[in-house]
XYZ file of C-alpha atoms in Angstrom:
561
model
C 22.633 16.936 37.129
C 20.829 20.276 38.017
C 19.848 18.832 41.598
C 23.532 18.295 42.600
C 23.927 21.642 41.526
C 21.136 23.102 43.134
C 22.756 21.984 46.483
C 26.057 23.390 46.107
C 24.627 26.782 45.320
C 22.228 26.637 48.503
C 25.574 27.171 50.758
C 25.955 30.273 49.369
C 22.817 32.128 48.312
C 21.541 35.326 49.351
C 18.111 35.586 48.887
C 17.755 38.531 47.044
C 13.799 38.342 47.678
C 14.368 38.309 50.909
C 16.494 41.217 51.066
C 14.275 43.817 48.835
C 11.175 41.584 51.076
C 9.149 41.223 47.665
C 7.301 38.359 47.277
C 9.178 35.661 43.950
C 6.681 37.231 41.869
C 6.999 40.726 42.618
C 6.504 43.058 39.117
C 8.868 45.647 37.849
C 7.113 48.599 39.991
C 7.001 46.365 43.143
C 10.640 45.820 42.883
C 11.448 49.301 41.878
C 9.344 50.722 45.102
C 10.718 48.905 47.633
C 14.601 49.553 45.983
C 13.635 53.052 46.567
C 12.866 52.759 50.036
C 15.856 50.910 50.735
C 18.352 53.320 48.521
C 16.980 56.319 50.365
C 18.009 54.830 53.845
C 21.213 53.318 52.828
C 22.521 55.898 50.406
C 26.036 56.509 51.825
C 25.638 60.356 51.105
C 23.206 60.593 53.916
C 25.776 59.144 56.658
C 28.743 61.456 58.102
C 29.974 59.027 60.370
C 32.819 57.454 58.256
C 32.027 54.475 59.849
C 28.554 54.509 59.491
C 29.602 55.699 55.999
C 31.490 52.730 54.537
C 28.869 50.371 56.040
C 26.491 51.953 54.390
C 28.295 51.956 51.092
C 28.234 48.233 52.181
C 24.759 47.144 52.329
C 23.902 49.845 49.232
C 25.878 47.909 47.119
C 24.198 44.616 47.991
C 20.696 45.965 47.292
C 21.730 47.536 44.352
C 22.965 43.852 43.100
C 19.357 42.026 44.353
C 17.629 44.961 41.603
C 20.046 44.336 38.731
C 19.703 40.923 38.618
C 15.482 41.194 39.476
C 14.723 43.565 37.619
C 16.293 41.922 34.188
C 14.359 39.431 33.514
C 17.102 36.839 31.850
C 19.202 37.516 35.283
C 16.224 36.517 37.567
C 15.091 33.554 35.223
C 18.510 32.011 35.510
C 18.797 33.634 39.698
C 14.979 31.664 40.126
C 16.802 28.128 38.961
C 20.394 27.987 39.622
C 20.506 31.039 42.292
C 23.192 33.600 42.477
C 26.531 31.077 41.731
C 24.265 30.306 38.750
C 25.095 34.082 37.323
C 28.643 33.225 37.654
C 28.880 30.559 34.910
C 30.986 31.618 32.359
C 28.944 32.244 28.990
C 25.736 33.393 29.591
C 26.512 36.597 27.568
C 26.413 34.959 24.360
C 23.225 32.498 25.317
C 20.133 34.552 23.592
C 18.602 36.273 26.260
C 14.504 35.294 25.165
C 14.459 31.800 26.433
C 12.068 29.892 28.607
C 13.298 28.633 32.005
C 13.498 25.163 30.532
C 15.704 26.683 27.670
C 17.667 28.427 30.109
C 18.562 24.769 32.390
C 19.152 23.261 29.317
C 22.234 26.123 28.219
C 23.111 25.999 31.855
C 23.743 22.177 32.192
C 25.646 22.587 28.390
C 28.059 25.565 29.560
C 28.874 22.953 33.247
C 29.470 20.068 30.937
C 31.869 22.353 28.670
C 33.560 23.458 32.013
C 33.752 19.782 33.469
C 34.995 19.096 30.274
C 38.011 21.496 30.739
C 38.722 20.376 34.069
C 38.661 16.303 32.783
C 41.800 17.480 30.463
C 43.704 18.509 33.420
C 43.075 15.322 35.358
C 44.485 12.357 35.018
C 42.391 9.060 36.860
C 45.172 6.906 38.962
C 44.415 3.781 39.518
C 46.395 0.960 41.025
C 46.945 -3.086 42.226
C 49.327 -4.440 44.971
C 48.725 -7.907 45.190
C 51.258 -9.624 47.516
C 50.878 -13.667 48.069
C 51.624 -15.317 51.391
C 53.024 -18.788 51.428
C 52.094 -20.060 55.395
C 51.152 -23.901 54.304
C 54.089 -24.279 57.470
C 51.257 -23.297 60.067
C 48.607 -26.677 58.934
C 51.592 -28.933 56.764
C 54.489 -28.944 58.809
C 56.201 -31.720 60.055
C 57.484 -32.547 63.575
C 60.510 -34.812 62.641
C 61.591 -32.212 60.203
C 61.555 -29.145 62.686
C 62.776 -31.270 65.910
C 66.187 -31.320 63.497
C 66.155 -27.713 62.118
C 67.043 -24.680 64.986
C 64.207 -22.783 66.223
C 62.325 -25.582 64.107
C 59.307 -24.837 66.603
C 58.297 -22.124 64.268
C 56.651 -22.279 61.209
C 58.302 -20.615 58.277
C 55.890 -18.007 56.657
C 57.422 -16.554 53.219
C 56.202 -13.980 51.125
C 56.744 -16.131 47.478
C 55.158 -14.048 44.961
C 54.115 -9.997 44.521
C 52.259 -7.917 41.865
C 52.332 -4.176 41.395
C 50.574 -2.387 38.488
C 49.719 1.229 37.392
C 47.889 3.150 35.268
C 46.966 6.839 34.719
C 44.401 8.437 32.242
C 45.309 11.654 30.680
C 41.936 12.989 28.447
C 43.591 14.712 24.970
C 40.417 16.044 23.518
C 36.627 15.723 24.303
C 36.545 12.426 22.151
C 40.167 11.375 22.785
C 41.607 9.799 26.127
C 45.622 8.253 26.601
C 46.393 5.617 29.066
C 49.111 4.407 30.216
C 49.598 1.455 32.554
C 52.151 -0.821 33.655
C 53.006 -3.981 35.964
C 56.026 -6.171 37.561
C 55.690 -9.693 38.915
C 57.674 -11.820 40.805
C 56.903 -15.091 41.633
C 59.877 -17.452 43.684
C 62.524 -15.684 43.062
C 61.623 -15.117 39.255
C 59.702 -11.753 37.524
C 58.842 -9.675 34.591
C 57.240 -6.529 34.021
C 55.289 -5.344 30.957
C 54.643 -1.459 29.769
C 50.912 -0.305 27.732
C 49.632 2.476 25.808
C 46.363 2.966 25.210
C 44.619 5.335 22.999
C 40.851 5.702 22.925
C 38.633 7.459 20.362
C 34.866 7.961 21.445
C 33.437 7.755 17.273
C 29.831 8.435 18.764
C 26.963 7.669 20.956
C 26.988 4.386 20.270
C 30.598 3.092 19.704
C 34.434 4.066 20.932
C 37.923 2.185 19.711
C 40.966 1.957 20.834
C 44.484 1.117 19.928
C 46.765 -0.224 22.229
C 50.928 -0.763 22.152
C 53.032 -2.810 24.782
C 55.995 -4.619 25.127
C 57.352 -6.789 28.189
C 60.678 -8.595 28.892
C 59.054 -12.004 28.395
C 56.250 -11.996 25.759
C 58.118 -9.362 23.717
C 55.560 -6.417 21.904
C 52.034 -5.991 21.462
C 50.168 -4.728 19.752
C 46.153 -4.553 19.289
C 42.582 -3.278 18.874
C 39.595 -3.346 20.513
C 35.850 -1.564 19.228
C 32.528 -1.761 21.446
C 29.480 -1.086 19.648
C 26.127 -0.737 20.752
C 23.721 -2.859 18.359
C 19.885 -1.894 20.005
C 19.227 -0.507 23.017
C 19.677 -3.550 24.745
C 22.191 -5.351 22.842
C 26.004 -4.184 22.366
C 29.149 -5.936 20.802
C 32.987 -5.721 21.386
C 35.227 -7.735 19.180
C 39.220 -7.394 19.563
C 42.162 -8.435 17.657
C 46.081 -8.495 18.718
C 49.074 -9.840 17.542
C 52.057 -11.019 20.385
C 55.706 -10.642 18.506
C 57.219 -13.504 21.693
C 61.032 -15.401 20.825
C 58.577 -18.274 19.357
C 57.201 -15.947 16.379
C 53.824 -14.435 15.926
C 50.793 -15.075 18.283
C 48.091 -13.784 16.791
C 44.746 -13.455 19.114
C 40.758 -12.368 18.923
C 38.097 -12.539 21.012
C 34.554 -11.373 20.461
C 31.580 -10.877 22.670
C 28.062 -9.524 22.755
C 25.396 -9.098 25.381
C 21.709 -8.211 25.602
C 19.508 -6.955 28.625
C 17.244 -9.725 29.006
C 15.470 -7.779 31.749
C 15.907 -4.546 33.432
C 18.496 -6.826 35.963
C 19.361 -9.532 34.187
C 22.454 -9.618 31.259
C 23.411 -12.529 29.137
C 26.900 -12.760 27.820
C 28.616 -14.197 25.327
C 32.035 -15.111 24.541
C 34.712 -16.516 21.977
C 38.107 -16.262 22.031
C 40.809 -17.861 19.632
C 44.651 -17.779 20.195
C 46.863 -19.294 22.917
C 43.665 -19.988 25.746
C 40.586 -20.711 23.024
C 37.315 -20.626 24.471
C 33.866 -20.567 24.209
C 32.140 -18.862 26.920
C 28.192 -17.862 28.135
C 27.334 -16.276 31.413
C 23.872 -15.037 32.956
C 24.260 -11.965 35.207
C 20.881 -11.126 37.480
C 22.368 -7.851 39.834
C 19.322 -6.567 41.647
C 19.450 -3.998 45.015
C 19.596 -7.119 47.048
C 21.624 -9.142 45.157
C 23.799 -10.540 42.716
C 23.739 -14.035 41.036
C 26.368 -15.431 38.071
C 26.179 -18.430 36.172
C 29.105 -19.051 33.599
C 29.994 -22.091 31.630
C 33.177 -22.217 29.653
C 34.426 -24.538 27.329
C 37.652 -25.183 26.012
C 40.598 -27.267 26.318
C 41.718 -28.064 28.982
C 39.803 -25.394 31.118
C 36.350 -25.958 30.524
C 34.557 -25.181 34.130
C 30.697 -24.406 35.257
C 30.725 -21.479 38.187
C 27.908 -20.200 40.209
C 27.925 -17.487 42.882
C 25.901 -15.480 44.864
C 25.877 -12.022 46.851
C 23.699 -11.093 49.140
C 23.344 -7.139 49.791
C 22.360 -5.890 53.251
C 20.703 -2.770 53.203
C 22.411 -1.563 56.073
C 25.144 1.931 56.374
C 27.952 -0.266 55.819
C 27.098 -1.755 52.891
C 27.450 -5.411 54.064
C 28.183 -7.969 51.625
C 28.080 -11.957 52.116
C 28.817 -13.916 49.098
C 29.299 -17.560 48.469
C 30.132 -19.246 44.629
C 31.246 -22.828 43.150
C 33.554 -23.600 40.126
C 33.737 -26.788 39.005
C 35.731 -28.067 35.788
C 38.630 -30.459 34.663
C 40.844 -28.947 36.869
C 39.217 -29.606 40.036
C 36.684 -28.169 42.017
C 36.671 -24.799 44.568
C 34.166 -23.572 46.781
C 34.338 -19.909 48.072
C 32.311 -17.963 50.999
C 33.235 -14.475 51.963
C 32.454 -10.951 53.375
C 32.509 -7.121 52.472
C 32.201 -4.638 54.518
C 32.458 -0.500 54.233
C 34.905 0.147 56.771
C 34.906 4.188 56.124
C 33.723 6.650 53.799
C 36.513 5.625 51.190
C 37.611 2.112 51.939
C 35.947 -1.080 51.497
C 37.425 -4.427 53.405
C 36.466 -7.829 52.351
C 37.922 -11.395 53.450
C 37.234 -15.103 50.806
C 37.802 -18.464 52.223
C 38.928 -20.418 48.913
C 38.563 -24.231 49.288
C 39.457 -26.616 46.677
C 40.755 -30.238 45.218
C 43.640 -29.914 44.719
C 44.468 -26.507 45.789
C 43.963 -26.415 48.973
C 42.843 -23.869 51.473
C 43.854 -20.096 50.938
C 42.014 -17.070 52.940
C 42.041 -14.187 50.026
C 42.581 -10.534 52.527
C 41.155 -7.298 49.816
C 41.308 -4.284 51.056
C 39.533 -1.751 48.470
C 40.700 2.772 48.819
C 39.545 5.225 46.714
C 41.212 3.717 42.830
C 43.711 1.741 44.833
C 43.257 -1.907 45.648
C 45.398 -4.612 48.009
C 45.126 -8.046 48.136
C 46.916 -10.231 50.035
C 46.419 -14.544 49.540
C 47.490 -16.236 52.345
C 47.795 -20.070 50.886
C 47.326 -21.970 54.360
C 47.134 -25.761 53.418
C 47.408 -27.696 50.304
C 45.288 -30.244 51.653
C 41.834 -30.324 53.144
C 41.969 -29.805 56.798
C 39.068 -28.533 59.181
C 41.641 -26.823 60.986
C 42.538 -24.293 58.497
C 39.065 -23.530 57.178
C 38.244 -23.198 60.777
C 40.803 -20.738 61.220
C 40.645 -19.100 57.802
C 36.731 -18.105 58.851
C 37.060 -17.051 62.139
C 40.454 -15.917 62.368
C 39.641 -12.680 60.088
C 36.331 -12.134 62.034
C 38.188 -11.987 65.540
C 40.886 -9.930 63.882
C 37.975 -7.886 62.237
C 36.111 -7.150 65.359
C 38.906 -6.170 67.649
C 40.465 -3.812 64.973
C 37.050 -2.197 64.639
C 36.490 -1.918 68.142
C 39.438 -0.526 69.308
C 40.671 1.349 66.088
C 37.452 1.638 63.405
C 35.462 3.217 65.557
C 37.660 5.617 67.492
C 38.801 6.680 64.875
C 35.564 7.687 62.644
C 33.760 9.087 65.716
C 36.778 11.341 66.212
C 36.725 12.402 62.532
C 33.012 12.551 62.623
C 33.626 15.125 65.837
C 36.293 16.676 63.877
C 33.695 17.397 61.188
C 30.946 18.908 63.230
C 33.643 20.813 64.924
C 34.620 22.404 61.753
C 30.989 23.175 60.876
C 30.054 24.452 64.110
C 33.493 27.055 63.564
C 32.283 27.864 60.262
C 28.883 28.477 60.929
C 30.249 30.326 63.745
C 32.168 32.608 61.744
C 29.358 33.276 59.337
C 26.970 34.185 62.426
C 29.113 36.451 63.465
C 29.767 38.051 59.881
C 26.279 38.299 59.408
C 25.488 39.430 63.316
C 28.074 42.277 62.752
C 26.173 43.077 58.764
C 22.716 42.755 61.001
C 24.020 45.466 63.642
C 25.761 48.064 60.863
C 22.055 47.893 59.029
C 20.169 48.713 62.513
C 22.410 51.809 63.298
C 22.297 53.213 60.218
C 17.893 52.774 60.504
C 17.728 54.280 63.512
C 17.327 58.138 62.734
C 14.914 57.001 60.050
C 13.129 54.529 62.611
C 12.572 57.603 64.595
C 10.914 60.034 61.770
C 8.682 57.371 61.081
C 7.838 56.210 65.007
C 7.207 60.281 65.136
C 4.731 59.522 62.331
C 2.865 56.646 63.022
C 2.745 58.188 66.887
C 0.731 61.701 65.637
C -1.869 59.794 63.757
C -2.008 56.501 66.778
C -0.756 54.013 63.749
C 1.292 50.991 63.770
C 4.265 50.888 66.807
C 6.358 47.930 66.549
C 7.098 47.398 70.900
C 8.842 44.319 70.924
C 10.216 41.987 67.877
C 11.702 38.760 67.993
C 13.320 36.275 65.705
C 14.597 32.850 65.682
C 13.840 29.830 67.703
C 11.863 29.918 70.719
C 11.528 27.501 73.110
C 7.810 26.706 75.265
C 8.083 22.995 76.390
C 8.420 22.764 79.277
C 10.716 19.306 78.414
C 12.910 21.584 76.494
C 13.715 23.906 79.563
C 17.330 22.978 79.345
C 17.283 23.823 75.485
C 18.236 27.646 75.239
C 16.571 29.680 73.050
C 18.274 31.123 69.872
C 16.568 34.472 69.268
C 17.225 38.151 68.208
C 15.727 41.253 68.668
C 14.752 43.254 65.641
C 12.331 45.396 66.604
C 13.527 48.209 64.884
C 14.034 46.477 61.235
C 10.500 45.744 61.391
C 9.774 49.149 62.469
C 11.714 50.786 59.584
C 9.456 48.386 57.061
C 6.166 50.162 58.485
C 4.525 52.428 55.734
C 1.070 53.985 56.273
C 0.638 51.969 59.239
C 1.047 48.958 57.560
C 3.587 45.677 57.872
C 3.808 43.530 54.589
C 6.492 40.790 54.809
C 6.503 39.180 51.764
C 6.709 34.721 51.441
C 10.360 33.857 52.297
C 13.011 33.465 54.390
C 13.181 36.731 57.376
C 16.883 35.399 57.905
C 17.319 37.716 54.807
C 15.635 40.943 55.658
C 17.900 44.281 56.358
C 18.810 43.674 59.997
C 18.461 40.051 60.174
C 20.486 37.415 60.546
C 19.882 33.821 61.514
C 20.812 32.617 64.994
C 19.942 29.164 64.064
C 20.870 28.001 60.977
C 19.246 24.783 59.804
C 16.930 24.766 62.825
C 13.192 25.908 62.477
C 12.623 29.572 62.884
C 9.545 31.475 63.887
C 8.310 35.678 64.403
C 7.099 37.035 67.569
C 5.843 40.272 67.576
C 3.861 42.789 69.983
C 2.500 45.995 68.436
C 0.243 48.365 69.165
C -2.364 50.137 66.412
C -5.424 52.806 67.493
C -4.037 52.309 71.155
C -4.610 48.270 71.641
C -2.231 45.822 71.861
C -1.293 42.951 68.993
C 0.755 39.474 69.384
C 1.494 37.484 66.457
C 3.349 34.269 65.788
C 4.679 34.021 62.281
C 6.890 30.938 61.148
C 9.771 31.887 59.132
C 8.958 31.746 55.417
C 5.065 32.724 56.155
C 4.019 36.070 54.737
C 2.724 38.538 57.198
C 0.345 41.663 56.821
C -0.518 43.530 59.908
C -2.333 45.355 61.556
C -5.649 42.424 61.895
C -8.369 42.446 63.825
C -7.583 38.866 64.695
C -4.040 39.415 66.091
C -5.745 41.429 68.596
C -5.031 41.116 72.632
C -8.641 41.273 74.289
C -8.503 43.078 78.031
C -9.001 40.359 80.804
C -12.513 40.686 82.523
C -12.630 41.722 86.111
């Protein structure tokens, strides 16, 4: 939980490091020096210039928020983990303030699951079906006689002959307690029904929830049931459930009852018995692996016993492609089924089935998967056995597929993919230019102090900052067309120099007084040319390296006549 944290506080950090340039484990007196420093040439009372004035009020304000929370060491404990959003967290004033950091993630993850908790009782999880069945058998089953006599008889007759719609919404009442309510109509030829359920769910512990549920529907009349899941072992857990049906022909009582065990770390074995209207006895092995997924079920009961087998191969590819294939065999007949899925955008998942069986027929199953709502469509194309339909049930939908996804799929998510960086590119625009304009208040207001100390360092031939530069630089001479994305901040640098010396401490320069960064998420780098006892330096420090100058090394050596 803490890393998906961790990356929505990186948007908006400040490095507060950065900004005092102390190195993470900078003690009290380090941090109170350099807080000095920087108080003394932001102070507002030393400005005139309203201007200069409120800007300076400005960037006081933000150092004196980088020493409160570093110099307390709960506040930089919880600042070093979670970063500055991590402050904001309601309840950290009543969390006992001597804890370790791994105390302190451990009350920070409790006080996000108390607020997600919050937020899940003002949410309510929507989830839906729309299943609408196709009747074309006309296109494969027709016959010629019969249409030569009917008008327009040349073409088929395609009927929608049966539709399903159901609902249902969660709405959490406590921590423990959760209300659902769902609902569904059918029609089928001309005739339908609809049914209404309540659901109420008690969480009793780690290891076991119930739930009570209430319906009634025009033709099976009221329900009304239970259901418990319990966790046995670790790898072993039970649900039993119970329900009575009060239908015009008197009580139907039901039960079922099943329990399953990990066999493996992929592998789960089921098993299943259910009394009442349908009786069964059912066992299944489920293997689900990263590459696949592989069911074996065998039911028994009267007169639907059946043995089924499928398989699912997963590509590992962006899409998430899908290609499965199963068999069901039993005393109703026998049906063989081959399909595809495919993740047609960031929400929505598409997948086609080719159902082929004695005596159904042939029927091409259309499911189209978005967000908690799902559509399927069955288009019944034969009742017979014909190579014509299952030739056009598989390749129809991969024709249809590939033109859609040429000439809409694709269009369309490259223009919301452009539409994306577009946006970022704006809003990284607009906080370049925030913290450009921050960058350029905090070098006018260093000037007159820049020039006391250039004054200094000048009298006794110290350290002279001549040229600064920060950002990304460009020296391939295959990247001539690539423009370089630098600054100049020669004089922030120049107002850090004390007693002809540079320290910069281990972090980011982006966040120095007077920085900025003209390249966000590319790599950065810091060019300098100074001068110390007369001679000439160059150095070439990458962003987060720490720098001390003047050195011997950094020196530029006179070219020999």
């Amino acid at each position: 939980m803490a890393a998906s944290l961790d990356d929505d506080f990186e948007s908006d950090n400040q490095d507060y490091y950065s900004l005092l340039n102390v190195r993470k484990e900078a003690t009290l007196e380090e941090l109170k020096g350099s807080y000095r420093r920087l108080c003394m040439l932001y102070h507002p009372d030393k400005h005139r210039d309203p201007e200069l004035k409120s800007q300076a009020e400005q960037l006081f304000n933000q150092v004196h928020q980088a020493y409160e929370v570093l110099s307390d060491a709960h506040s930089r404990a919880i600042y070093d983990i979670f970063g500055k959003k991590g402050l904001e967290v309601e309840g950290w004033e009543v969390v006992e303030r001597k804890r370790t950091p791994a105390e302190i993630r451990e009350e920070y993850e409790r006080l996000q699951r108390e607020r997600e908790e919050r937020r899940l009782q003002q949410r309510t999880n929507p989830k839906g079906t729309i299943s609408v069945g196709v009747d074309a058998t006309d296109l494969f089953d027709r016959y010629d006689e019969d249409f030569e006599e009917m008008p327009g008889g040349g073409f088929p007759h395609i009927e929608i002959n049966k539709m399903h719609i159901s609902q249902s919404i969660e709405a959490p009442l406590t921590n423990t307690d959760t209300a659902v309510l769902s609902g569904s109509l059918s029609t089928h030829n001309g005739t339908g029904g609809g049914n209404i359920n309540m659901t109420v769910r008690r969480v009793t512990s780690a290891k076991g929830w119930g739930e009570l549920e209430l319906g009634a529907g025009d033709i099976l009349g009221p329900l009304i049931g239970l259901k418990v899941f319990r966790n046995i072992t670790q790898r072993c857990f039970l649900t039993a459930q119970g329900g009575l049906q009060f239908s015009p022909r008197g009580l139907r009582p039901s039960c079922s009852m099943m329990t399953a065990r990990h066999l493996d770390q992929n592998t789960m074995g089921y098993l299943q018995w259910r009394w009442g209207p349908s009786s069964a006895m059912t066992t299944s092995l489920v293997r689900d692996t990263k590459s696949s997924h592989f069911t074996l079920a065998l039911q028994l009961a009267v007169p639907h016993s059946y043995l089924m087998m499928s398989y699912q191969y997963k590509f590992q590819d962006e899409d998430q492609t899908k290609v499965k294939g199963s068999m069901k065999t039993g005393w109703f007949g026998t049906v063989v089924e081959y399909g595809a899925e495919r993740k047609i955008s960031r929400h929505s998942v598409l997948s086609a089935t080719v159902s082929i069986g004695v005596p159904q027929g042939v029927t091409l199953k259309i499911k189209l998967a978005r967000a908690s709502q799902t559509y399927l469509f069955p288009i019944h194309l034969t009742d017979q056995l014909l190579p014509s339909a299952v030739f056009y049930a598989t390749v129809g939908p991969l024709l249809v597929y590939m033109v859609i996804h040429r000439l809409v799929v694709i269009p369309y998510t490259q223009a919301q993919k452009e539409q994306d960086l577009e946006l970022q590119r704006k809003s990284s625009a607009v906080d370049i230019a925030k913290k450009k304009t921050e960058a350029e208040s905090a070098v006018l207001l260093m000037q007159e102090s820049v020039r006391r100390i250039i004054e200094a360092e000048e009298s006794k031939m110290g350290l002279i900052i001549l040229n600064a530069w920060y950002g990304k630089f460009v020296s391939d001479t295959s990247q001539k067309q690539e423009k370089a994305k630098v600054i100049d901040v020669t004089v922030p640098l120049q107002c850090l120099v004390k007693d002809s010396k540079l320290i910069l401490a281990e972090a980011s320069k982006a966040g120095l007084p007077g920085f900025f960064d003209p390249c966000v998420g590319e790599e950065k780098s810091l060019k300098l040319l100074y001068q110390f006892r007369g001679v000439m330096h160059q150095v070439i420090s990458a962003d987060t390296e720490a720098l001390r100058i003047p050195k011997q090394s950094h020196r530029i050596e006179p070219e020999s006549s």
